[in-house]
Coordinates of C-alpha atoms in Angstrom, one line a residue:
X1425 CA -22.5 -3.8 7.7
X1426 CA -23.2 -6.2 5.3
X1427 CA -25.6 -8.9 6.2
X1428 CA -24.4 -12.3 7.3
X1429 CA -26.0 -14.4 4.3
X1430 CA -24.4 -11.6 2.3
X1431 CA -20.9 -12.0 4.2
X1432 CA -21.4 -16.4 3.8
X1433 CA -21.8 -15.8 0.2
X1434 CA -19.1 -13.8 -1.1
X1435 CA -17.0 -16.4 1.0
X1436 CA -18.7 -19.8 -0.8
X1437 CA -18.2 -17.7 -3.7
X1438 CA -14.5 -16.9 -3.2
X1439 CA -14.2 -20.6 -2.3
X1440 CA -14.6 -22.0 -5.5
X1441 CA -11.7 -20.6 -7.2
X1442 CA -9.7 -23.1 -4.3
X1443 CA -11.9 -26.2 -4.2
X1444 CA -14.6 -27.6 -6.3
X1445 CA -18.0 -27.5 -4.3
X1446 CA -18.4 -30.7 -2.4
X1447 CA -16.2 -32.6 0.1
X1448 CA -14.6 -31.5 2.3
X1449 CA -17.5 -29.6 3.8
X1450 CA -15.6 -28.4 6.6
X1451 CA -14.0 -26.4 4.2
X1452 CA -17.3 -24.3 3.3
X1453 CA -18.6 -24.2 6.6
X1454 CA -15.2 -22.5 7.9
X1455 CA -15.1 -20.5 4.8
X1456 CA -18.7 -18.9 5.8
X1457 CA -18.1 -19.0 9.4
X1458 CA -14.8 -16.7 8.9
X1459 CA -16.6 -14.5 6.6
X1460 CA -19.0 -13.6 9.3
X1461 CA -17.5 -13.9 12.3
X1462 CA -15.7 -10.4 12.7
X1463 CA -19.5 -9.4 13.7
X1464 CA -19.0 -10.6 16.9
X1465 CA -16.8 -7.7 18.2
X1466 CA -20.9 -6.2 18.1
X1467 CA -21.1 -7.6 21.2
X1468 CA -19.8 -4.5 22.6
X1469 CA -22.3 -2.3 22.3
X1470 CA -24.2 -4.6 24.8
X1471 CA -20.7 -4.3 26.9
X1472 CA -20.0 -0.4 27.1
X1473 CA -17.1 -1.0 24.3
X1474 CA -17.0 2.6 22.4
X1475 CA -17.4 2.3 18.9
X1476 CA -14.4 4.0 17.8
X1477 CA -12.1 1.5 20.6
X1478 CA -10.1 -1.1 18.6
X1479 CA -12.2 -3.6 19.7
X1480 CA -15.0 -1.6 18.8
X1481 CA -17.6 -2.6 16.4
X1482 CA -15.5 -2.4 13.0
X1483 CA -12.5 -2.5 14.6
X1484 CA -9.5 -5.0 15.3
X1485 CA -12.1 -8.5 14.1
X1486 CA -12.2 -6.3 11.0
X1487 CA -8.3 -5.8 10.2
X1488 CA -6.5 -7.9 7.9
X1489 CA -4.4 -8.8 11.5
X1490 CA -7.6 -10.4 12.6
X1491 CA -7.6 -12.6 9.4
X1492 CA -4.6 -13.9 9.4
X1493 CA -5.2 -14.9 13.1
X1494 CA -8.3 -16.5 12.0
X1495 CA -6.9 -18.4 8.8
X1496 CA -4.9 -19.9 11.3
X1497 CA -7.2 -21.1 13.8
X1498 CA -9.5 -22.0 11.2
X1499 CA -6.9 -24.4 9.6
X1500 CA -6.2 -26.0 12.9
X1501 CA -10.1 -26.9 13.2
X1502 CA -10.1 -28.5 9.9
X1503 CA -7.1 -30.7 10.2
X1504 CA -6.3 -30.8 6.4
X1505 CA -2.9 -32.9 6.2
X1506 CA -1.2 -32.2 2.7
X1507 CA 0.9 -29.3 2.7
X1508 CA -0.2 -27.6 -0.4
X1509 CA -3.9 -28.5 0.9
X1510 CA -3.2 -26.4 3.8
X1511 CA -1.5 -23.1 2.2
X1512 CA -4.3 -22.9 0.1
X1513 CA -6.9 -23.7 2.4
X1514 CA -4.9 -20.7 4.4
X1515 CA -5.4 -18.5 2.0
X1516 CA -9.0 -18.9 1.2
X1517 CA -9.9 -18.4 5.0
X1518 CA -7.7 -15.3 4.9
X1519 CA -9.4 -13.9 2.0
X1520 CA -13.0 -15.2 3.3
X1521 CA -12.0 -13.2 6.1
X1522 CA -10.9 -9.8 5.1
X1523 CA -14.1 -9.6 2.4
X1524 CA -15.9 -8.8 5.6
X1525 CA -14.2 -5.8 6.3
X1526 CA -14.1 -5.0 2.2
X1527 CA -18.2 -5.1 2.0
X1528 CA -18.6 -3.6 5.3
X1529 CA -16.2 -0.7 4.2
X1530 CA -18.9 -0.1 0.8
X1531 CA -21.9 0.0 2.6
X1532 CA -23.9 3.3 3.7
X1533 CA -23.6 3.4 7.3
X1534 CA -20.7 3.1 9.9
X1535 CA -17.6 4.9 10.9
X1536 CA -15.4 3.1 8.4
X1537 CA -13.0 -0.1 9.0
X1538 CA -10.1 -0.5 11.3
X1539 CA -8.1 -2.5 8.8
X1540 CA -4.7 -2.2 9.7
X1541 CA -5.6 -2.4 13.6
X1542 CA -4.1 -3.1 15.9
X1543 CA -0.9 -1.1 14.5
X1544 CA -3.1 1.3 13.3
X1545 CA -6.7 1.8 14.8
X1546 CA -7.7 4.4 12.3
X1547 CA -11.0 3.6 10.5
X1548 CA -11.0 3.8 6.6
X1549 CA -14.0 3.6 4.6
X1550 CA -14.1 3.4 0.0
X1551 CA -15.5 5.9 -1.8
X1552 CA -18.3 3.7 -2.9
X1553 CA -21.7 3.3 -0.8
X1554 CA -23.1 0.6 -2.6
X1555 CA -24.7 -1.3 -0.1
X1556 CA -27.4 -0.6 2.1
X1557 CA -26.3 -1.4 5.8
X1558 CA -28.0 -4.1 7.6
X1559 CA -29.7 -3.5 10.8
X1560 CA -27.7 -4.9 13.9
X1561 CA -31.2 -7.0 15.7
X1562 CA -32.8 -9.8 13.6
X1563 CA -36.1 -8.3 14.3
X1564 CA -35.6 -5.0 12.5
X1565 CA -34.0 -7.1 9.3
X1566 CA -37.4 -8.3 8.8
X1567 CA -38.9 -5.2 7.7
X1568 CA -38.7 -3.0 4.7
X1569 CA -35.6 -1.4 6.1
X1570 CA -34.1 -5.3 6.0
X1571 CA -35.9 -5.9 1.8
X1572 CA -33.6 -2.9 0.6
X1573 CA -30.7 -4.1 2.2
X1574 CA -31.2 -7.9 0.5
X1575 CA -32.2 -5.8 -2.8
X1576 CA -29.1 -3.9 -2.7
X1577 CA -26.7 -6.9 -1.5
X1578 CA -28.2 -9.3 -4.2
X1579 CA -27.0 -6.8 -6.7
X1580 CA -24.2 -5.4 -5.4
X1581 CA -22.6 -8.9 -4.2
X1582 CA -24.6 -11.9 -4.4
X1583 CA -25.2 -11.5 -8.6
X1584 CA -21.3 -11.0 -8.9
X1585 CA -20.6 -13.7 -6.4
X1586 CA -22.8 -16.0 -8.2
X1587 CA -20.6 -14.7 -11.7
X1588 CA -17.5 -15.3 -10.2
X1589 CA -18.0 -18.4 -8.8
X1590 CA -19.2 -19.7 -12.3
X1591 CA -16.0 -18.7 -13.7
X1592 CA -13.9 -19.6 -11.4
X1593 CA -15.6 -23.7 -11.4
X1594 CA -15.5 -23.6 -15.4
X1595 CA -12.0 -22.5 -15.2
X1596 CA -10.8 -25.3 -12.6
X1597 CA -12.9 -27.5 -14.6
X1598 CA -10.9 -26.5 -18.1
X1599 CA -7.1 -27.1 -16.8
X1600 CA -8.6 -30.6 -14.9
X1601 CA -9.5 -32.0 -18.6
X1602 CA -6.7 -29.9 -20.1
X1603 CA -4.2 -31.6 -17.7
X1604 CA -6.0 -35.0 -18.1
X1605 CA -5.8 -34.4 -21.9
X1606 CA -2.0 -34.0 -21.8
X1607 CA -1.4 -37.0 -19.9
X1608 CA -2.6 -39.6 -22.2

């Protein structure tokens, strides 16, 4: 797995090309908390839950199923009121969501993802092992072991999360004084 700073920053990332940074904050912090919160199905290995069970570590929390559940409940918590405020507040805690299961499925450990759980609890992994995986306890992240996973994450992720969400602002910010320009 990816680490969870690593996870909360592809989301803020993502985030920008819905909302400029700022107010509502309730929007970033459920945008970061969905990105990370499929690692809680990790509480099975401390429960007996086999890894390869769909509620298995990398299992159903990981599927696109999972996310849309989550967009949900995450858009009841923040209570936003105007319709098109809402789809697209959907959307970005859909997509925060299943970018966990997208870096997790690139990084160099694990059994793959269960993305299409719980229709289909087969685990799928990309081609590409480009990030280091994190280390499940705390302690063990702060080691060397824990440096290369931040070195690999900051280039594999956080530099191209940083990228995007530089476009993305500049490009909200262009049509806001394009569409100011054509109104006077």
């Amino acid at each position: 797995m990816a680490s969870a700073f690593t996870h909360a920053a592809a989301a803020l990332a993502l985030g920008t090309a819905f909302r400029d940074p700022g107010k509502p904050l309730r929007f970033w912090i459920l945008g970061a908390a969905c990105a990370v919160f499929p690692d809680l199905d990790a509480i099975g290995y401390y429960l007996g839950v086999p890894y390869g069970s769909v509620l298995g570590h990398r299992g159903f929390t990981h599927s696109i199923t999972f996310a849309a559940l989550l967009a949900s409940a995450a858009l009841a918590i923040a209570r936003f009121t105007l319709p098109r405020e809402r789809r697209w507040a959907w959307v970005f805690f859909f997509l925060a969501t299943c970018s966990h299961g997208l870096l997790d499925a690139i990084t160099t450990g694990g059994g793959g993802i269960a993305f299409f759980a719980p229709f289909d609890n087969n685990r799928y992994a990309l081609p590409w092992e480009l990030i280091e995986v994190s280390p499940m306890s705390i302690r063990r992240f702060f080691t060397a072991r824990g440096v290369r996973v931040l070195v690999s994450e900051f280039i594999v992720v956080w530099t191209p999360a940083a990228l995007f969400a530089c476009v993305a602002m500049l490009s909200r910010r262009a049509i806001r004084v394009a569409r100011e320009r054509s109104q006077t």
